[in-house]
GROMACS .gro file of C-alpha atoms in nm:
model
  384
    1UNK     CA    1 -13.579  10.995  18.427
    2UNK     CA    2 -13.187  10.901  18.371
    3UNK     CA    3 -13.170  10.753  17.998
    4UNK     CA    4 -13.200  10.377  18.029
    5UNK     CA    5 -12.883  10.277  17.946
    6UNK     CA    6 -12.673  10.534  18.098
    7UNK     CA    7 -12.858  10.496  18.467
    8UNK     CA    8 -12.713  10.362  18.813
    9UNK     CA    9 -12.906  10.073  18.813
   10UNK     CA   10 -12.782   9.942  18.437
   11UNK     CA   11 -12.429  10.005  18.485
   12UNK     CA   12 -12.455   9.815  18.843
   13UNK     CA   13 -12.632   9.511  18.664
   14UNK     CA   14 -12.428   9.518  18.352
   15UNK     CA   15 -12.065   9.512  18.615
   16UNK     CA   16 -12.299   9.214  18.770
   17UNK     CA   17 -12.348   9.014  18.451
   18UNK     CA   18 -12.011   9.059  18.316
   19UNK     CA   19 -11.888   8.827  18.593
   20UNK     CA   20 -11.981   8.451  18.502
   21UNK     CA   21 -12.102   8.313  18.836
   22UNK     CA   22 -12.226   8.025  18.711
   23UNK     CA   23 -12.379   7.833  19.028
   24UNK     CA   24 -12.219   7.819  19.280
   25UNK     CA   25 -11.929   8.063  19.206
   26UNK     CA   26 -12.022   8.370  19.305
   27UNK     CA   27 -11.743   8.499  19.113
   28UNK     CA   28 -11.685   8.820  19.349
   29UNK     CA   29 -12.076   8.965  19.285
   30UNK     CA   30 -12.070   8.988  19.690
   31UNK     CA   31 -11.803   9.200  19.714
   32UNK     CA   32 -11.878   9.437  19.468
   33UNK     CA   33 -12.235   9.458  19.621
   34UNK     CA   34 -12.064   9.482  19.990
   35UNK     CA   35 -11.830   9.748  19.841
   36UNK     CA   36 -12.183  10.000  19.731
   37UNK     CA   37 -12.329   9.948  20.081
   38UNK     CA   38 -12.019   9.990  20.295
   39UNK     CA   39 -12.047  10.344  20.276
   40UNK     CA   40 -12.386  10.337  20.374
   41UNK     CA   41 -12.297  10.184  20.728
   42UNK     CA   42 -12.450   9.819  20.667
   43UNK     CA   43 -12.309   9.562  20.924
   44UNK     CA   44 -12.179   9.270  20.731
   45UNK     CA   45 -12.158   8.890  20.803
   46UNK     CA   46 -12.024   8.603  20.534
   47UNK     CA   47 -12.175   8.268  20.622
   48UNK     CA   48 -12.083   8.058  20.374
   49UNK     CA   49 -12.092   7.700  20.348
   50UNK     CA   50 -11.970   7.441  20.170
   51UNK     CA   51 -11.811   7.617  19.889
   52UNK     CA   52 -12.096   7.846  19.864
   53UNK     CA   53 -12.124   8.225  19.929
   54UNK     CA   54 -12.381   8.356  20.152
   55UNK     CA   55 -12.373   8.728  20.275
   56UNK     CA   56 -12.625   8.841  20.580
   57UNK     CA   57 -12.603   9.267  20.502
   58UNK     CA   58 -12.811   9.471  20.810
   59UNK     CA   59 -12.864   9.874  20.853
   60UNK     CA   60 -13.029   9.901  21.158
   61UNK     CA   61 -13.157   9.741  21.500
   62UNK     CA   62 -13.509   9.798  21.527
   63UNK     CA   63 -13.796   9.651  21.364
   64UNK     CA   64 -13.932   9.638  21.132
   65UNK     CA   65 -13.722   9.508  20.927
   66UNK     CA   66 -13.712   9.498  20.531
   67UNK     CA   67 -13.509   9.228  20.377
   68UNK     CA   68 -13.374   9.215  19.984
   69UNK     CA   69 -13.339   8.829  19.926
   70UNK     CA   70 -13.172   8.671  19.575
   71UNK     CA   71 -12.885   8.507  19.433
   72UNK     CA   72 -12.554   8.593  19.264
   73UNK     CA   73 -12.531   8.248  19.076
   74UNK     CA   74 -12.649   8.206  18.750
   75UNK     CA   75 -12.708   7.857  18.554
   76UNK     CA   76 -12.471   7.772  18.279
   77UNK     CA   77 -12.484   7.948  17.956
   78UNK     CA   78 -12.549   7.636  17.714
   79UNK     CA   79 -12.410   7.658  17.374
   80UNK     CA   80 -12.235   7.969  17.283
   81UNK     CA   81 -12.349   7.915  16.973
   82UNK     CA   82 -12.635   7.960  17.039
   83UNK     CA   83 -12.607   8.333  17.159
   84UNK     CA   84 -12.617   8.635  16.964
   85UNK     CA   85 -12.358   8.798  17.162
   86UNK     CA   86 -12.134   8.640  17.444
   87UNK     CA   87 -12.345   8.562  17.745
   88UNK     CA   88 -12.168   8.717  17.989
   89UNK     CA   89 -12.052   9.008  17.773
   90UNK     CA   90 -12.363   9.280  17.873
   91UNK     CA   91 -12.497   9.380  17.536
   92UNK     CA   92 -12.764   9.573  17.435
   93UNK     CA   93 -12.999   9.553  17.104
   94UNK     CA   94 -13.320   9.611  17.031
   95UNK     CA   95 -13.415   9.784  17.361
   96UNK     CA   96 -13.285   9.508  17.535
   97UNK     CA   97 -13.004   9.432  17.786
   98UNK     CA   98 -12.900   9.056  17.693
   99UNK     CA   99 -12.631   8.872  17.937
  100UNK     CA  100 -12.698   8.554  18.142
  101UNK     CA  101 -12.843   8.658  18.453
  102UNK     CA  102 -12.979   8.925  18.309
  103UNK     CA  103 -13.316   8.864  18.412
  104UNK     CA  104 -13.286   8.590  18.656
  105UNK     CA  105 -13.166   8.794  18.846
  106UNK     CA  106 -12.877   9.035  18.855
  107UNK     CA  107 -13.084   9.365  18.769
  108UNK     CA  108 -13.304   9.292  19.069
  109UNK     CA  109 -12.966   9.296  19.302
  110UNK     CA  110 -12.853   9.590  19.118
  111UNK     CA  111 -13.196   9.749  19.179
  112UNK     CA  112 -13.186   9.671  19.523
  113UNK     CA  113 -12.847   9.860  19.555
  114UNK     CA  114 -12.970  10.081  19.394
  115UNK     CA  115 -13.299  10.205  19.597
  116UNK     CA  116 -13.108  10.149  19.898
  117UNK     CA  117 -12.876  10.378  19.846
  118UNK     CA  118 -13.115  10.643  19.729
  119UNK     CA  119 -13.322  10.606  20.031
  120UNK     CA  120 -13.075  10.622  20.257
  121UNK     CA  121 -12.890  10.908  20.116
  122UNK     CA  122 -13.273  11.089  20.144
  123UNK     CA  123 -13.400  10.933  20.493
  124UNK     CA  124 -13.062  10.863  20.697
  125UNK     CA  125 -13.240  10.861  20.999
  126UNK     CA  126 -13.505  10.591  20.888
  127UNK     CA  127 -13.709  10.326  21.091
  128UNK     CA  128 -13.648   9.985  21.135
  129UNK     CA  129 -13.399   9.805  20.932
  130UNK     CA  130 -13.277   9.732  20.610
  131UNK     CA  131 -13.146   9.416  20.539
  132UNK     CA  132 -12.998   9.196  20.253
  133UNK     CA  133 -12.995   8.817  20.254
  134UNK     CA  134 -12.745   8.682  19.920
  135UNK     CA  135 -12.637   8.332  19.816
  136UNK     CA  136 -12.456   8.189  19.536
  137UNK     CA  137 -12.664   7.863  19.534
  138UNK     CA  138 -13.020   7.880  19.427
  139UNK     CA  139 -12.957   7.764  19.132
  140UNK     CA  140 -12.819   7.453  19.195
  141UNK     CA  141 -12.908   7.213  19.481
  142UNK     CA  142 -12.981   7.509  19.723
  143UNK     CA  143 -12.849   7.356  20.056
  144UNK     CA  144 -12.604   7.536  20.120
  145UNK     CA  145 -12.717   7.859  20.066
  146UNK     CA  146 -13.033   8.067  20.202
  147UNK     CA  147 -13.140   7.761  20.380
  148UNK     CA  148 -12.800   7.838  20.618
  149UNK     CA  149 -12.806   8.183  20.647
  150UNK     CA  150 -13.198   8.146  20.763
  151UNK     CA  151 -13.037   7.881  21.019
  152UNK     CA  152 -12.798   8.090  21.160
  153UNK     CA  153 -13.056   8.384  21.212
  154UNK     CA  154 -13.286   8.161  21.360
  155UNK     CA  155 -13.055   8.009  21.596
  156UNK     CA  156 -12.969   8.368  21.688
  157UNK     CA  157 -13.350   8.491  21.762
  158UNK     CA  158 -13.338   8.686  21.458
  159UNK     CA  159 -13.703   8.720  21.294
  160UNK     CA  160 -13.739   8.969  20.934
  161UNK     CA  161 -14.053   9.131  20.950
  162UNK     CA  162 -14.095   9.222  20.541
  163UNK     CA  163 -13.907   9.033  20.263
  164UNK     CA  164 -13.898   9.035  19.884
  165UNK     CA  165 -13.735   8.818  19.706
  166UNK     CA  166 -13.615   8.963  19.332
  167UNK     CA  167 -13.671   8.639  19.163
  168UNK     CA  168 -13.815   8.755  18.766
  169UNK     CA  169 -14.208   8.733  18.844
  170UNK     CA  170 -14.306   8.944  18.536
  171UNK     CA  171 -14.510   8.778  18.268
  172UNK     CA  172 -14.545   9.028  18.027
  173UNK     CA  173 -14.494   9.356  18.183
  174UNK     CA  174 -14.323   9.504  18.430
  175UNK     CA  175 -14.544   9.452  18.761
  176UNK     CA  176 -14.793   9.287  18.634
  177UNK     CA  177 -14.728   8.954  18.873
  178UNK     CA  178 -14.598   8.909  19.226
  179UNK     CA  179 -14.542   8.579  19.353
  180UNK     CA  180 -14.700   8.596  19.712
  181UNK     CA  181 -14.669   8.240  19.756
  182UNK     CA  182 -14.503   7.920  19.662
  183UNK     CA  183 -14.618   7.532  19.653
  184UNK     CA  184 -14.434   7.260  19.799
  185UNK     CA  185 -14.264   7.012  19.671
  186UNK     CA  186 -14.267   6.623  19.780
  187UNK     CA  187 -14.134   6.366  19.572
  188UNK     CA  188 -14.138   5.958  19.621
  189UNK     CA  189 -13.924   5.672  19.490
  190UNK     CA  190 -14.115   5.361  19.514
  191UNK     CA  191 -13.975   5.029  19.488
  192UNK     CA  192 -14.277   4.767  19.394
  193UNK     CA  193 -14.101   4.441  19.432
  194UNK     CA  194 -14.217   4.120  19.266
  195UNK     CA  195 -14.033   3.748  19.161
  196UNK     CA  196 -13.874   3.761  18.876
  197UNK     CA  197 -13.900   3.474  18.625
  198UNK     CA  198 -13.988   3.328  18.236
  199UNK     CA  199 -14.288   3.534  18.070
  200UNK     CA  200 -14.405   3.175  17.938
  201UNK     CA  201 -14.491   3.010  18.343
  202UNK     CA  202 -14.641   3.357  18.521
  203UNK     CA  203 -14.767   3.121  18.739
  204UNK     CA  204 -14.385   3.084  18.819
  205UNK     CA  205 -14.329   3.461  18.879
  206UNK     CA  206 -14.499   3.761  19.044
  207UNK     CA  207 -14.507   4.096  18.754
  208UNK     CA  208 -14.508   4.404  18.998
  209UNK     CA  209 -14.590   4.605  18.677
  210UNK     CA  210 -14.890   4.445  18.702
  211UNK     CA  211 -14.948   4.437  19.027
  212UNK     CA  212 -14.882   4.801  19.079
  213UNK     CA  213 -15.127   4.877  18.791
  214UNK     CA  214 -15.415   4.891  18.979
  215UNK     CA  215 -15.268   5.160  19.210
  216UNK     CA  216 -15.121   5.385  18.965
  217UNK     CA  217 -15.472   5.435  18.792
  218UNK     CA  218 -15.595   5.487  19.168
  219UNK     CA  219 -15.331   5.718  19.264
  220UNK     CA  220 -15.376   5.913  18.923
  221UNK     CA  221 -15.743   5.930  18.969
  222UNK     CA  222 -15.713   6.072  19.342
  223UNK     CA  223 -15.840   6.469  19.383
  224UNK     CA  224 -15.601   6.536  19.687
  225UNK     CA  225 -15.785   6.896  19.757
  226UNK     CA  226 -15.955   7.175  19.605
  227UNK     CA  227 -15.685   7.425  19.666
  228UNK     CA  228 -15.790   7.783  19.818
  229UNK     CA  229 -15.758   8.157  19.685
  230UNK     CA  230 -15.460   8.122  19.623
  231UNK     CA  231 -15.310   7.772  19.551
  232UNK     CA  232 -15.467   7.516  19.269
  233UNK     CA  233 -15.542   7.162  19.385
  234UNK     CA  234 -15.232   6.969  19.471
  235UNK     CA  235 -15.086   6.772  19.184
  236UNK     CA  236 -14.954   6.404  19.209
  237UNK     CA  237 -14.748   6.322  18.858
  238UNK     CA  238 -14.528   6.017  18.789
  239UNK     CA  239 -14.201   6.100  18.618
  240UNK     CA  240 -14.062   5.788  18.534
  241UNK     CA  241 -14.127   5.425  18.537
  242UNK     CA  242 -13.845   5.162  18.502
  243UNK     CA  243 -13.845   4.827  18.511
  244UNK     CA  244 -13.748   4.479  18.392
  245UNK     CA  245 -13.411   4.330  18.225
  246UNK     CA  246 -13.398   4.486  17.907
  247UNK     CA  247 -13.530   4.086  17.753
  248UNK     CA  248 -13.898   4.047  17.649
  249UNK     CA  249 -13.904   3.730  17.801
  250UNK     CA  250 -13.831   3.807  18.115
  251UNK     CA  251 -14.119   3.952  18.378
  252UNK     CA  252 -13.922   4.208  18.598
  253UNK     CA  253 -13.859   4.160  18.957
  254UNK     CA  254 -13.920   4.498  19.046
  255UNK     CA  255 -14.048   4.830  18.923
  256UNK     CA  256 -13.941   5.127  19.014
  257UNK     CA  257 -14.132   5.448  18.997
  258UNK     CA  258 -14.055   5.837  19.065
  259UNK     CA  259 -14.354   6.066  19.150
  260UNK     CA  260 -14.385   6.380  19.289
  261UNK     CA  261 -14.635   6.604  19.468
  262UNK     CA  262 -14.682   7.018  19.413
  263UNK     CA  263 -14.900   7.101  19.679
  264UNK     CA  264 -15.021   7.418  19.858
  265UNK     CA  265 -15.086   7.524  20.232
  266UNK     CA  266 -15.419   7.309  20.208
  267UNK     CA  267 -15.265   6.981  20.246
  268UNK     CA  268 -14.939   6.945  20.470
  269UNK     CA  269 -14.661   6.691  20.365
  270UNK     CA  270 -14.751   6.401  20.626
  271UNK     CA  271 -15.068   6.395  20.451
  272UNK     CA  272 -14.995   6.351  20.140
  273UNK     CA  273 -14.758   6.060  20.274
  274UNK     CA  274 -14.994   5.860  20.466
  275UNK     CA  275 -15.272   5.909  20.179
  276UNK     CA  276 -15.076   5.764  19.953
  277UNK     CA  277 -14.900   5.474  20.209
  278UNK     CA  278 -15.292   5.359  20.238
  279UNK     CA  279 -15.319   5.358  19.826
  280UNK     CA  280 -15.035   5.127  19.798
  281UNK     CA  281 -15.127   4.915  20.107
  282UNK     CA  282 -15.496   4.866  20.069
  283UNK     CA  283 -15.361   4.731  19.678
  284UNK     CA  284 -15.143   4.474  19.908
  285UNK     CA  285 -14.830   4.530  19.734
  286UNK     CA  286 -14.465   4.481  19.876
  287UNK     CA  287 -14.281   4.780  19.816
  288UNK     CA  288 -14.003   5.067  19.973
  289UNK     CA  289 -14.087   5.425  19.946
  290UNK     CA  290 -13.848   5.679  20.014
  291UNK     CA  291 -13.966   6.063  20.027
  292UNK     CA  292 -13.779   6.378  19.985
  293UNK     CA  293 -13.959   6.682  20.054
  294UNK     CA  294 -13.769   6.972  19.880
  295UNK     CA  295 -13.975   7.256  19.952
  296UNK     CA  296 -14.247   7.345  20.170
  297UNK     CA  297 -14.496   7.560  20.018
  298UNK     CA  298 -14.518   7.922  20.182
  299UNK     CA  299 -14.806   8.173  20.141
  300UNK     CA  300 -14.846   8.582  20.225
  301UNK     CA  301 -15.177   8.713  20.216
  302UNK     CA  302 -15.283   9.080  20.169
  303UNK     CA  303 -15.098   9.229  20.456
  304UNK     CA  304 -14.890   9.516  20.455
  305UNK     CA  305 -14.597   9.389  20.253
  306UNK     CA  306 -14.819   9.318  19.931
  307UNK     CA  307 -15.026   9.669  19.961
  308UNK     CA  308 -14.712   9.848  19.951
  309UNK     CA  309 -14.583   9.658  19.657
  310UNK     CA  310 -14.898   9.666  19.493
  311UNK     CA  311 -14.917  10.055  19.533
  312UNK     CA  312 -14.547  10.124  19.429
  313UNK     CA  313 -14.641   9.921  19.100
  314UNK     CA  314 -14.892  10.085  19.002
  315UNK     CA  315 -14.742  10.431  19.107
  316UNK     CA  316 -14.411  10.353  18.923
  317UNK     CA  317 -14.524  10.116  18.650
  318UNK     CA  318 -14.872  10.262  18.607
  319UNK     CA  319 -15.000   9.858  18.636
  320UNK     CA  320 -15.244   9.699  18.851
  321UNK     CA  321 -15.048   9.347  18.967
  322UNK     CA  322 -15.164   9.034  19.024
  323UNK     CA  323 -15.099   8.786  19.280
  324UNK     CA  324 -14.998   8.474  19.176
  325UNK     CA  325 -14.833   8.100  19.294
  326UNK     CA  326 -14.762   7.922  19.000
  327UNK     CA  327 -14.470   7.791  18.905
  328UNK     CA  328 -14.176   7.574  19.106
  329UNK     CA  329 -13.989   7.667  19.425
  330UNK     CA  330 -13.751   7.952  19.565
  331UNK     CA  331 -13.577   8.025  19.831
  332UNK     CA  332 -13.866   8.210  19.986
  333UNK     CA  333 -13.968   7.865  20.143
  334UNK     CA  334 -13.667   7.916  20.366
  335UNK     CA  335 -13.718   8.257  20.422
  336UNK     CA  336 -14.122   8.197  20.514
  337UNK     CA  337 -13.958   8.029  20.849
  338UNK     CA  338 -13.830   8.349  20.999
  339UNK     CA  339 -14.048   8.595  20.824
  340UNK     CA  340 -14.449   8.650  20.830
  341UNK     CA  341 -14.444   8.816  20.508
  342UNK     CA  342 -14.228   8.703  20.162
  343UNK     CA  343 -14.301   8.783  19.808
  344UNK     CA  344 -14.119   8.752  19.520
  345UNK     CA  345 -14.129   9.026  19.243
  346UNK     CA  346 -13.907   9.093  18.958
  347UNK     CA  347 -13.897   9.173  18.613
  348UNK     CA  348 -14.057   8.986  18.313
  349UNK     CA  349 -13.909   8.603  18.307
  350UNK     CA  350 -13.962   8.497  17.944
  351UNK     CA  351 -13.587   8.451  17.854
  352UNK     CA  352 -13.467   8.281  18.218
  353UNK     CA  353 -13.245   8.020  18.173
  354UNK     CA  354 -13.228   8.036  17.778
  355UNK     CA  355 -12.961   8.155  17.547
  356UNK     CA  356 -12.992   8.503  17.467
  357UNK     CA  357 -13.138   8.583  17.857
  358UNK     CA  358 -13.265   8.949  17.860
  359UNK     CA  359 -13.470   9.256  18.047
  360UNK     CA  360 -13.624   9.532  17.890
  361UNK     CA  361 -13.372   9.821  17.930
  362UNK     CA  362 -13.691  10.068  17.974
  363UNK     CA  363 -13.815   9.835  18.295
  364UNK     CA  364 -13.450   9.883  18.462
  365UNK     CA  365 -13.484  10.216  18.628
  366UNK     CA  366 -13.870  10.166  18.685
  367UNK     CA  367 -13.731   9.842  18.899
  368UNK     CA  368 -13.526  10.011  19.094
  369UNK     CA  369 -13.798  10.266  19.200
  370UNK     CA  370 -14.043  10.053  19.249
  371UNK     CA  371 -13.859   9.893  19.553
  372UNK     CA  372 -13.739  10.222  19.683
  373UNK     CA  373 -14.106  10.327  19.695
  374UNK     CA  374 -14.124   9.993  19.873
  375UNK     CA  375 -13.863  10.093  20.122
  376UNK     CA  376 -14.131  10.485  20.198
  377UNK     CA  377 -14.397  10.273  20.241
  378UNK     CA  378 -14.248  10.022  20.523
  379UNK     CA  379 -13.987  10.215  20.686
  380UNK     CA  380 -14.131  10.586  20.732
  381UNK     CA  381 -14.412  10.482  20.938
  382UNK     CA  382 -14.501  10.905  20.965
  383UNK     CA  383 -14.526  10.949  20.599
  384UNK     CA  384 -14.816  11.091  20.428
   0.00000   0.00000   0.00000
């Protein structure tokens, strides 16, 4: 195999990191991927919104199709100072590529270039369709990115049939964790209200700290489910609690409280609402609750998409993977709507989002094979 640092794939991802797209300037990332599959005859569509960049990329017109999801944007460095070299300067030491975005994730969309073009130069005539799906706003408040280009497709009658998504899924080696699933996300701000008045005459006032006690413990206590194979019991967790004048001699007139809900495919949003409406009712409080569901959670089972992953790991990276949910949301909960099958796998995600971001130079290449193998498995439906 190529050297690691002198291969297609690094030199792709290092021209990638070198441009600081912190979210949601995509700093030109989508034309220089556009640019490397041009050539390749990929029909190309912007759809961007709101200030964000969004690129819809297809080869092909037939199913099935195989669709390379992520994002060009990058969060904010954080102190320079803090770095050992400049974070958007691509530098390597120790065996290590180091660079915001680095891992999270600009060597999974040069690794998807990457395969692409490798397959394609080797099976022109291919099945199905290759696609790629790329926004510049994940990494901030993610509503104008994914979420429209999944709009428009739907709106169109356009259904994926395959998708992975190269978020950094890695734990401690290369392939040894796909994300096959995701859990939703539902969060409430409650308003308890109560009188407000002189902690010396109570009988005066009405303290909706204390009156919301009572509910908090029951709400805390609660086991909302018992999760499945794949997702852990849902979680309800209050974040903050605010209330009163600042005075210790003053009982607040209201309390406010933020909480939110991860939960899996066992329990569906309205659920979780009206479970915890009946809480906070049957404790006869007066209160506002207002709900904001920012992710739905998404799962893919052992179908076809996560056998040929699986089997590309362990052929490329000599690793049997593990399939996992954990952690917080993606943009595969948009994707899930027009696609049967999403998983998320990347490399190792230890560094993401701190200074001095990195990826093993020696998993680069290995990345970018993996997915082509991908690409064999799902697209040449006569091969041995």
């Amino acid at each position: 195999m190529t050297p690691a640092s002198s291969g297609d794939t690094f030199r792709f991802a290092c021209e990638l990191i070198s441009r600081p797209s912190v979210t949601p300037d995509d700093r030109g990332c989508l034309d220089l991927i556009t640019a490397r599959l041009t050539p390749l005859g990929f029909r190309f569509e912007r759809i961007d919104s709101g200030g964000v960049c969004n690129l819809w990329a297809r080869r092909g017109d037939t199913a099935p199709v195989l669709c390379f999801a992520g994002h060009t944007d990058v969060v904010p460095a954080g102190p320079l100072e803090g770095w050992d070299s400049p974070p958007f300067e691509p530098t390597i030491r120790g065996g290590q590529l180091f660079g915001r975005g680095a891992a999270d994730m600009k060597t999974s969309l040069a690794a998807f270039v990457t395969a692409i073009e490798r397959f394609v130069a080797a099976h022109p005539d291919h099945a199905g369709s290759i696609a790629l799906l790329l926004t510049s706003d994940e990494e901030g408040i993610a509503t104008h990115g994914t979420v429209k280009v999944v709009e428009a497709l739907a709106a169109r009658g356009e259904r994926l049939d395959y998708c992975v998504v190269g978020e950094p899924t890695s734990v401690n080696t290369l392939g040894d964790t796909i994300k096959n699933g995701r859990r939703g996300s539902l969060s409430g701000t409650l308003r308890v209200k109560g009188v407000q008045g002189h902690v010396a005459y109570p009988q005066l006032a009405r303290n909706p700290i204390h009156e919301f006690a009572p509910a908090l413990a029951e709400l805390a206590s609660i086991r909302w489910d018992e999760g499945n194979e794949f997702f852990p019991p849902t979680t309800w967790q209050v974040s903050n609690i605010h209330a009163g004048t600042g005075a210790n001699n003053v009982i607040p007139g209201a309390c406010e409280v933020l909480f939110n809900f991860r939960f899996g495919s066992v329990s569906s949003a309205d659920e979780l609402r009206q479970r915890t409406h009946a809480v906070l009712d049957r404790h006869g409080l007066d209160y506002e609750l207002d709900w904001h569901l920012s992710g739905k959670p998404f799962l893919t089972g052992r179908g076809k998409l996560v056998a040929a992953l699986s089997a590309a790991i362990l052929d490329i990276a000599g690793v049997d993977t593990e399939l996992s949910t954990s952690g917080g949301t993606s943009d595969g909960r948009f994707i899930a709507d027009i696609c049967s099958e999403v998983v998320e796998f990347g490399p190792v995600n230890a560094t993401i989002h701190k200074v001095n971001e990195s990826v093993a130079l020696d998993a680069i290449e290995p990345l970018s094979a993996i997915y082509e193998r991908t690409l064999n498995a799902l697209l040449l439906p006569n091969r041995d």
